[in-house]
Amino acid sequence: MTTRIPYGRTLRSIAAATAALVITAFPALSAPAAAAQEDTAEAAAGFTIYLNERGANRPGIDQFGAVRSTVVYDAFAFTCDTAGCYSNGGALPSQATYEAKVKEYMSAGQFGGGATAPVALDFEAIELTQVPTGQAATNAYDLWRQLLTWTRNAAPQAPICHYGYDWETRNQNLIKQLHTDGLLDCFAPRAYWYSDQTPAEWSSRLDAAIARDRAMAPGHPIYPFINPGIINTSTAMYGSQVAHMFTELKAKTEGAIFWEPFLFTGTDPVGNCRWLSQFSYEMSLVTGTPTSGPLTASAALPSGNCTVPRGATTNVPVTIKNTSGATTPATQMQSFSGTAGFSGSWKYWNVPSLAPGASWTTELPLTVAATQSFGTALLHVRTGLSDTRWAVIVP
């Protein structure tokens, strides 16, 4: 039996007193082969990662290039049977009440999705693959038509998808009709990773969902829901799993929706770091902004555990290495700025000429403001010749 995710699951609370920051530079962790690192945004043309995040201390994955979008949870507890459809076991909401809820989820106080970003409706109890065939399905179909019409009124510019179990085919003709009639514009299948899945098994389920969706509406984009966690254990994915997921999604879909990350509890910085490292690398390809230049930067935090406290300054040794096959000219470290909540001034600025494979070390007194609120940040270490991405976590 498939484990379902509770409606409206939110980010777990993050205690400021135990907040810490994890630094990872690329290509240090889980980097694909060197040939793949030459890839650019062309490899993911038309591919977009959308983001569902909300609440205080949200991770801030939009800093890596994800686009904020909206999910509408089943606040009305819709159900349908052979006699009709209900909200919380009683009367259905009015059009005004329903549309107000959609707009609330789209607002800055919730998901903050843009007017043209997808709106995904997560009404699992009436999702047509989950409703028995026959009159109950007919009633659910009629309710969907009404709700989708109201959703269009509330979000007239947004593509509308419904979150679903797209590898299943029950009531497929009814789902197809919703797309044919222009009530649904896109697909949003579940594509989470489970602890008992191999990469091939994850891909097989994705392929089944894609085959069903393409057969229904070949021109409608598919945005699978993904998450950094192994969904049934709430543990962090490995970099190899994230890499496999992105390879498959970029080859087969128009994008994905990154569902509310829930790993930022401060209990597993290493696990959090491994998925964010690979995610940052993958997003650098999607956005065409990978680590570049002949010089790369790597950090070795004094604590040995990749953490520094917020509201304090930590001296971070940084090694600059020439990874090219030619000697680099002398250059300078660039000012460390541009990311809110993080600052520092290099101890040594002048980078000497470096032979192939040679290194040079400096130090960055990295200050993390006590008011820094996002759970992640994308930092850059720049010289006049290069730009190294740093993925950081503030749990």
CSV table of C-alpha atoms in Angstrom, one decimal:
chain,number,residue,atom,x,y,z
A,1,MET,CA,0.0,0.0,0.0
A,2,THR,CA,1.3,3.4,-0.9
A,3,THR,CA,2.1,5.7,2.1
A,4,ARG,CA,0.2,8.9,1.8
A,5,ILE,CA,1.5,12.3,3.0
A,6,PRO,CA,-0.8,14.2,5.4
A,7,TYR,CA,-2.5,17.2,4.0
A,8,GLY,CA,-0.8,20.5,4.7
A,9,ARG,CA,2.4,19.2,6.1
A,10,THR,CA,4.6,22.1,7.0
A,11,LEU,CA,8.2,22.7,7.8
A,12,ARG,CA,9.3,21.5,11.1
A,13,SER,CA,10.2,24.2,13.6
A,14,ILE,CA,13.9,25.3,13.8
A,15,ALA,CA,15.4,26.3,17.1
A,16,ALA,CA,17.5,29.4,16.8
A,17,ALA,CA,19.7,28.4,19.7
A,18,THR,CA,20.9,25.3,17.8
A,19,ALA,CA,21.1,26.8,14.4
A,20,ALA,CA,24.2,26.0,12.4
A,21,LEU,CA,25.5,26.4,8.9
A,22,VAL,CA,26.9,23.7,6.6
A,23,ILE,CA,29.3,24.7,3.8
A,24,THR,CA,29.9,22.6,0.7
A,25,ALA,CA,31.8,23.7,-2.3
A,26,PHE,CA,31.5,22.2,-5.8
A,27,PRO,CA,32.7,19.9,-7.2
A,28,ALA,CA,33.6,18.5,-3.8
A,29,LEU,CA,30.4,16.4,-3.0
A,30,SER,CA,28.6,14.1,-5.3
A,31,ALA,CA,29.7,15.9,-8.5
A,32,PRO,CA,29.0,14.0,-11.7
A,33,ALA,CA,31.8,13.2,-14.1
A,34,ALA,CA,33.9,16.1,-15.4
A,35,ALA,CA,32.3,15.8,-18.8
A,36,ALA,CA,28.9,16.3,-17.4
A,37,GLN,CA,30.1,19.5,-15.6
A,38,GLU,CA,30.5,21.1,-19.0
A,39,ASP,CA,26.7,20.9,-19.4
A,40,THR,CA,24.7,24.1,-19.5
A,41,ALA,CA,21.2,25.3,-19.5
A,42,GLU,CA,20.7,24.1,-23.0
A,43,ALA,CA,20.5,20.6,-21.6
A,44,ALA,CA,17.5,21.6,-19.6
A,45,ALA,CA,15.8,24.0,-22.1
A,46,GLY,CA,12.3,24.5,-21.1
A,47,PHE,CA,12.8,22.6,-17.8
A,48,THR,CA,11.8,24.5,-14.6
A,49,ILE,CA,12.0,23.5,-11.0
A,50,TYR,CA,9.0,25.0,-9.1
A,51,LEU,CA,9.0,25.3,-5.3
A,52,ASN,CA,6.3,24.8,-2.6
A,53,GLU,CA,7.7,26.4,0.6
A,54,ARG,CA,6.1,28.5,3.3
A,55,GLY,CA,6.4,29.4,7.0
A,56,ALA,CA,9.1,31.0,9.1
A,57,ASN,CA,12.7,29.9,8.5
A,58,ARG,CA,11.7,28.3,5.1
A,59,PRO,CA,14.7,26.7,3.3
A,60,GLY,CA,14.7,29.3,0.5
A,61,ILE,CA,15.4,26.9,-2.4
A,62,ASP,CA,14.4,29.7,-4.7
A,63,GLN,CA,17.9,31.1,-4.1
A,64,PHE,CA,19.2,28.2,-6.2
A,65,GLY,CA,16.9,29.1,-9.2
A,66,ALA,CA,13.6,27.4,-8.2
A,67,VAL,CA,10.4,29.3,-9.0
A,68,ARG,CA,7.8,29.7,-6.3
A,69,SER,CA,4.5,28.1,-7.1
A,70,THR,CA,1.3,27.2,-5.3
A,71,VAL,CA,-0.2,24.0,-3.9
A,72,VAL,CA,-3.8,24.1,-2.6
A,73,TYR,CA,-4.3,21.6,0.1
A,74,ASP,CA,-7.6,20.0,0.9
A,75,ALA,CA,-8.7,22.4,3.6
A,76,PHE,CA,-12.3,21.4,2.8
A,77,ALA,CA,-11.9,17.6,3.3
A,78,PHE,CA,-13.7,16.7,0.1
A,79,THR,CA,-15.2,13.2,-0.3
A,80,CYS,CA,-17.5,11.6,-2.8
A,81,ASP,CA,-19.7,8.5,-2.7
A,82,THR,CA,-22.6,7.1,-4.8
A,83,ALA,CA,-25.0,9.6,-3.2
A,84,GLY,CA,-22.9,12.8,-3.8
A,85,CYS,CA,-19.9,14.8,-2.7
A,86,TYR,CA,-19.3,16.5,0.6
A,87,SER,CA,-17.0,18.9,2.5
A,88,ASN,CA,-16.2,17.8,6.0
A,89,GLY,CA,-19.1,15.4,5.7
A,90,GLY,CA,-21.6,18.2,4.9
A,91,ALA,CA,-22.4,20.9,2.4
A,92,LEU,CA,-19.8,22.0,-0.2
A,93,PRO,CA,-18.2,25.4,0.2
A,94,SER,CA,-19.6,28.4,-1.8
A,95,GLN,CA,-17.7,29.6,-4.8
A,96,ALA,CA,-16.6,32.7,-2.9
A,97,THR,CA,-15.3,30.6,0.0
A,98,TYR,CA,-13.4,28.3,-2.2
A,99,GLU,CA,-11.8,31.0,-4.4
A,100,ALA,CA,-10.7,32.9,-1.2
A,101,LYS,CA,-8.9,29.8,-0.1
A,102,VAL,CA,-7.1,29.4,-3.4
A,103,LYS,CA,-6.0,33.0,-3.2
A,104,GLU,CA,-4.9,32.6,0.4
A,105,TYR,CA,-2.6,29.7,-0.6
A,106,MET,CA,-1.2,31.8,-3.5
A,107,SER,CA,-0.5,34.8,-1.2
A,108,ALA,CA,2.9,35.9,0.2
A,109,GLY,CA,1.8,34.6,3.6
A,110,GLN,CA,1.5,31.1,2.3
A,111,PHE,CA,3.3,29.8,-0.8
A,112,GLY,CA,3.7,33.1,-2.7
A,113,GLY,CA,3.4,31.5,-6.1
A,114,GLY,CA,3.4,33.9,-9.0
A,115,ALA,CA,0.4,34.6,-11.1
A,116,THR,CA,1.7,32.5,-14.0
A,117,ALA,CA,3.2,29.7,-11.9
A,118,PRO,CA,1.4,26.3,-11.6
A,119,VAL,CA,-1.4,25.9,-9.1
A,120,ALA,CA,-1.5,22.2,-8.0
A,121,LEU,CA,-4.7,21.0,-6.3
A,122,ASP,CA,-3.9,18.3,-3.7
A,123,PHE,CA,-7.3,16.8,-3.1
A,124,GLU,CA,-6.3,13.1,-2.7
A,125,ALA,CA,-9.6,11.7,-1.4
A,126,ILE,CA,-11.4,12.7,-4.6
A,127,GLU,CA,-8.4,12.2,-7.0
A,128,LEU,CA,-10.1,10.1,-9.7
A,129,THR,CA,-7.7,7.2,-9.6
A,130,GLN,CA,-8.5,6.9,-5.9
A,131,VAL,CA,-12.3,7.0,-6.3
A,132,PRO,CA,-14.2,3.7,-7.1
A,133,THR,CA,-15.6,3.5,-10.6
A,134,GLY,CA,-19.3,4.1,-11.2
A,135,GLN,CA,-21.5,6.7,-9.7
A,136,ALA,CA,-19.0,7.8,-7.0
A,137,ALA,CA,-16.5,8.6,-9.8
A,138,THR,CA,-19.1,10.4,-11.8
A,139,ASN,CA,-20.0,12.6,-8.8
A,140,ALA,CA,-16.3,13.3,-8.1
A,141,TYR,CA,-15.8,14.2,-11.8
A,142,ASP,CA,-18.7,16.7,-11.6
A,143,LEU,CA,-17.2,18.2,-8.4
A,144,TRP,CA,-13.8,18.5,-10.1
A,145,ARG,CA,-15.3,20.4,-13.0
A,146,GLN,CA,-16.9,22.9,-10.6
A,147,LEU,CA,-13.7,23.3,-8.5
A,148,LEU,CA,-11.5,23.7,-11.5
A,149,THR,CA,-13.8,26.4,-12.9
A,150,TRP,CA,-13.6,28.2,-9.6
A,151,THR,CA,-9.8,27.8,-9.5
A,152,ARG,CA,-9.6,29.4,-12.9
A,153,ASN,CA,-11.5,32.3,-11.6
A,154,ALA,CA,-9.2,32.7,-8.7
A,155,ALA,CA,-6.0,32.2,-10.7
A,156,PRO,CA,-6.8,33.1,-14.3
A,157,GLN,CA,-3.2,33.1,-15.6
A,158,ALA,CA,-1.9,30.0,-13.8
A,159,PRO,CA,-1.6,26.5,-15.3
A,160,ILE,CA,-3.8,24.3,-13.2
A,161,CYS,CA,-2.7,20.7,-12.3
A,162,HIS,CA,-4.0,18.1,-9.9
A,163,TYR,CA,-1.6,16.2,-7.7
A,164,GLY,CA,-2.1,12.6,-8.3
A,165,TYR,CA,-1.2,8.9,-8.6
A,166,ASP,CA,-0.5,9.0,-12.3
A,167,TRP,CA,0.9,5.5,-12.6
A,168,GLU,CA,-2.7,4.3,-11.8
A,169,THR,CA,-5.3,4.2,-14.6
A,170,ARG,CA,-8.7,4.0,-12.8
A,171,ASN,CA,-11.2,6.4,-14.3
A,172,GLN,CA,-8.7,7.5,-16.9
A,173,ASN,CA,-11.4,8.6,-19.3
A,174,LEU,CA,-12.8,11.1,-16.8
A,175,ILE,CA,-9.3,12.5,-16.1
A,176,LYS,CA,-8.7,12.8,-19.8
A,177,GLN,CA,-11.9,14.8,-20.3
A,178,LEU,CA,-10.8,17.3,-17.8
A,179,HIS,CA,-7.7,18.0,-19.8
A,180,THR,CA,-9.6,17.9,-23.2
A,181,ASP,CA,-12.0,20.5,-21.9
A,182,GLY,CA,-9.3,22.8,-20.8
A,183,LEU,CA,-10.0,22.6,-17.1
A,184,LEU,CA,-6.6,21.0,-16.4
A,185,ASP,CA,-3.5,22.3,-18.0
A,186,CYS,CA,-0.7,20.2,-16.6
A,187,PHE,CA,0.0,17.0,-14.7
A,188,ALA,CA,1.6,16.8,-11.2
A,189,PRO,CA,2.3,13.1,-10.4
A,190,ARG,CA,3.9,12.0,-7.1
A,191,ALA,CA,7.5,11.1,-7.8
A,192,TYR,CA,8.9,10.8,-4.2
A,193,TRP,CA,11.7,8.3,-3.4
A,194,TYR,CA,10.9,5.4,-1.0
A,195,SER,CA,13.4,3.5,1.1
A,196,ASP,CA,12.8,0.2,-0.7
A,197,GLN,CA,13.2,1.6,-4.2
A,198,THR,CA,16.2,1.1,-6.5
A,199,PRO,CA,16.9,3.8,-9.1
A,200,ALA,CA,15.4,1.5,-11.7
A,201,GLU,CA,12.3,1.0,-9.7
A,202,TRP,CA,11.9,4.8,-9.1
A,203,SER,CA,12.3,5.3,-12.9
A,204,SER,CA,9.8,2.6,-13.7
A,205,ARG,CA,7.1,4.3,-11.7
A,206,LEU,CA,7.9,7.7,-13.2
A,207,ASP,CA,7.8,6.1,-16.7
A,208,ALA,CA,4.3,4.6,-16.0
A,209,ALA,CA,3.0,8.0,-14.9
A,210,ILE,CA,4.5,9.8,-17.9
A,211,ALA,CA,3.1,7.2,-20.4
A,212,ARG,CA,-0.4,7.7,-18.9
A,213,ASP,CA,-0.2,11.4,-19.0
A,214,ARG,CA,1.3,11.7,-22.5
A,215,ALA,CA,-1.4,9.5,-23.8
A,216,MET,CA,-4.1,11.7,-22.3
A,217,ALA,CA,-2.8,15.1,-23.3
A,218,PRO,CA,0.4,15.1,-25.3
A,219,GLY,CA,0.8,18.9,-25.2
A,220,HIS,CA,0.3,19.3,-21.4
A,221,PRO,CA,3.5,19.7,-19.3
A,222,ILE,CA,4.3,17.2,-16.6
A,223,TYR,CA,5.7,18.5,-13.3
A,224,PRO,CA,6.3,15.6,-10.9
A,225,PHE,CA,6.3,16.3,-7.1
A,226,ILE,CA,9.8,15.6,-5.6
A,227,ASN,CA,11.4,16.1,-2.2
A,228,PRO,CA,14.9,15.9,-0.7
A,229,GLY,CA,13.8,13.2,1.7
A,230,ILE,CA,13.2,9.5,1.5
A,231,ILE,CA,9.5,10.1,1.8
A,232,ASN,CA,8.6,7.2,4.1
A,233,THR,CA,11.5,7.6,6.5
A,234,SER,CA,12.1,11.4,6.5
A,235,THR,CA,15.9,10.8,6.0
A,236,ALA,CA,17.9,12.8,3.4
A,237,MET,CA,18.4,11.4,-0.1
A,238,TYR,CA,22.0,10.6,-1.2
A,239,GLY,CA,23.6,12.7,-3.9
A,240,SER,CA,23.5,9.8,-6.3
A,241,GLN,CA,19.7,9.5,-5.9
A,242,VAL,CA,19.3,13.3,-6.5
A,243,ALA,CA,21.5,13.0,-9.6
A,244,HIS,CA,19.5,10.1,-11.0
A,245,MET,CA,16.3,11.9,-10.3
A,246,PHE,CA,17.4,15.1,-12.2
A,247,THR,CA,18.8,13.1,-15.1
A,248,GLU,CA,15.4,11.3,-15.5
A,249,LEU,CA,13.3,14.4,-15.0
A,250,LYS,CA,15.2,16.5,-17.4
A,251,ALA,CA,15.0,13.9,-20.1
A,252,LYS,CA,11.4,13.1,-19.7
A,253,THR,CA,9.4,16.0,-18.3
A,254,GLU,CA,9.1,19.8,-18.4
A,255,GLY,CA,10.1,20.3,-14.8
A,256,ALA,CA,9.2,19.3,-11.3
A,257,ILE,CA,7.6,20.8,-8.1
A,258,PHE,CA,9.8,20.7,-5.1
A,259,TRP,CA,7.4,20.0,-2.3
A,260,GLU,CA,7.8,21.5,1.2
A,261,PRO,CA,11.2,20.3,2.4
A,262,PHE,CA,11.0,18.9,5.9
A,263,LEU,CA,14.5,17.9,6.8
A,264,PHE,CA,15.7,21.1,8.4
A,265,THR,CA,15.6,19.9,12.1
A,266,GLY,CA,19.3,20.4,12.8
A,267,THR,CA,19.7,16.7,13.7
A,268,ASP,CA,21.4,15.5,10.5
A,269,PRO,CA,23.6,18.2,8.9
A,270,VAL,CA,25.7,15.7,6.9
A,271,GLY,CA,22.5,14.2,5.4
A,272,ASN,CA,21.1,17.6,4.6
A,273,CYS,CA,24.4,18.7,3.1
A,274,ARG,CA,24.6,15.7,0.8
A,275,TRP,CA,21.3,16.3,-0.9
A,276,LEU,CA,21.7,20.1,-1.0
A,277,SER,CA,25.1,19.8,-2.5
A,278,GLN,CA,23.9,17.7,-5.4
A,279,PHE,CA,20.7,19.8,-5.7
A,280,SER,CA,22.8,22.9,-6.0
A,281,TYR,CA,25.0,21.3,-8.7
A,282,GLU,CA,21.9,20.2,-10.6
A,283,MET,CA,20.3,23.6,-10.4
A,284,SER,CA,23.5,25.2,-11.6
A,285,LEU,CA,23.0,23.2,-14.8
A,286,VAL,CA,19.3,24.0,-15.0
A,287,THR,CA,20.0,27.7,-14.7
A,288,GLY,CA,23.2,27.7,-16.7
A,289,THR,CA,25.3,29.0,-13.7
A,290,PRO,CA,27.7,26.2,-12.7
A,291,THR,CA,31.0,26.6,-11.0
A,292,SER,CA,33.3,28.0,-13.6
A,293,GLY,CA,36.9,29.0,-14.3
A,294,PRO,CA,40.2,27.3,-13.8
A,295,LEU,CA,40.4,27.9,-10.0
A,296,THR,CA,38.1,26.1,-7.5
A,297,ALA,CA,37.7,26.8,-3.8
A,298,SER,CA,37.3,24.3,-1.0
A,299,ALA,CA,36.7,25.0,2.7
A,300,ALA,CA,37.8,23.2,5.8
A,301,LEU,CA,35.9,24.3,8.8
A,302,PRO,CA,37.8,24.3,12.1
A,303,SER,CA,35.1,22.4,13.8
A,304,GLY,CA,35.5,19.4,11.5
A,305,ASN,CA,31.8,18.9,11.4
A,306,CYS,CA,30.9,21.5,8.7
A,307,THR,CA,29.1,23.8,11.0
A,308,VAL,CA,29.4,27.4,12.2
A,309,PRO,CA,27.0,29.2,14.5
A,310,ARG,CA,24.8,32.0,13.4
A,311,GLY,CA,25.2,35.4,15.1
A,312,ALA,CA,29.0,34.8,15.2
A,313,THR,CA,32.1,34.9,13.0
A,314,THR,CA,34.1,31.7,12.2
A,315,ASN,CA,37.5,31.7,10.6
A,316,VAL,CA,37.2,29.4,7.5
A,317,PRO,CA,40.4,28.2,5.8
A,318,VAL,CA,39.9,28.3,2.1
A,319,THR,CA,42.1,26.6,-0.5
A,320,ILE,CA,42.2,27.8,-4.1
A,321,LYS,CA,43.4,25.2,-6.6
A,322,ASN,CA,44.2,25.4,-10.2
A,323,THR,CA,42.3,22.5,-11.8
A,324,SER,CA,43.2,23.4,-15.4
A,325,GLY,CA,46.0,22.2,-17.5
A,326,ALA,CA,47.7,25.6,-17.9
A,327,THR,CA,49.3,28.0,-15.4
A,328,THR,CA,46.9,30.6,-14.2
A,329,PRO,CA,48.0,34.3,-14.0
A,330,ALA,CA,48.0,36.1,-10.6
A,331,THR,CA,44.6,37.4,-9.6
A,332,GLN,CA,42.7,38.6,-6.6
A,333,MET,CA,39.9,37.3,-4.3
A,334,GLN,CA,36.7,39.2,-4.9
A,335,SER,CA,34.6,40.9,-2.1
A,336,PHE,CA,32.4,38.4,-0.4
A,337,SER,CA,29.0,40.0,-0.5
A,338,GLY,CA,25.7,39.9,-2.2
A,339,THR,CA,24.0,37.3,0.0
A,340,ALA,CA,21.9,38.7,2.8
A,341,GLY,CA,23.0,37.5,6.2
A,342,PHE,CA,26.5,36.4,5.2
A,343,SER,CA,29.7,38.6,5.1
A,344,GLY,CA,33.4,38.4,5.4
A,345,SER,CA,36.7,40.0,4.3
A,346,TRP,CA,39.5,37.8,3.0
A,347,LYS,CA,42.7,37.6,5.2
A,348,TYR,CA,44.8,37.3,2.1
A,349,TRP,CA,43.5,38.8,-1.2
A,350,ASN,CA,46.3,38.4,-3.8
A,351,VAL,CA,46.2,34.9,-5.4
A,352,PRO,CA,49.6,34.1,-7.0
A,353,SER,CA,50.2,32.5,-10.4
A,354,LEU,CA,49.5,28.8,-10.0
A,355,ALA,CA,50.8,25.9,-12.0
A,356,PRO,CA,48.4,23.1,-13.0
A,357,GLY,CA,47.4,21.3,-9.8
A,358,ALA,CA,49.0,23.9,-7.5
A,359,SER,CA,47.1,25.4,-4.5
A,360,TRP,CA,47.1,28.5,-2.4
A,361,THR,CA,45.4,29.1,0.9
A,362,THR,CA,43.7,32.0,2.4
A,363,GLU,CA,41.2,32.6,5.3
A,364,LEU,CA,37.7,33.9,5.4
A,365,PRO,CA,36.3,35.3,8.7
A,366,LEU,CA,32.7,34.3,7.8
A,367,THR,CA,30.0,36.1,9.7
A,368,VAL,CA,26.5,34.8,9.8
A,369,ALA,CA,24.0,37.4,11.0
A,370,ALA,CA,21.8,36.5,13.9
A,371,THR,CA,18.8,37.6,11.8
A,372,GLN,CA,19.6,35.3,8.9
A,373,SER,CA,16.3,33.4,8.5
A,374,PHE,CA,16.5,31.2,5.4
A,375,GLY,CA,17.4,27.5,6.0
A,376,THR,CA,19.8,27.6,3.0
A,377,ALA,CA,21.8,30.0,0.9
A,378,LEU,CA,23.8,29.9,-2.3
A,379,LEU,CA,27.2,31.6,-1.7
A,380,HIS,CA,30.0,32.3,-4.2
A,381,VAL,CA,33.7,32.4,-3.8
A,382,ARG,CA,35.0,34.5,-6.7
A,383,THR,CA,38.4,35.3,-8.0
A,384,GLY,CA,39.1,37.3,-11.1
A,385,LEU,CA,39.3,34.0,-13.0
A,386,SER,CA,36.6,31.8,-11.5
A,387,ASP,CA,33.4,31.4,-9.5
A,388,THR,CA,32.9,28.5,-7.1
A,389,ARG,CA,29.3,27.8,-5.8
A,390,TRP,CA,28.9,27.1,-2.1
A,391,ALA,CA,25.7,25.4,-0.9
A,392,VAL,CA,25.0,26.2,2.7
A,393,ILE,CA,22.4,25.1,5.2
A,394,VAL,CA,21.2,27.0,8.3
A,395,PRO,CA,19.1,24.4,10.2
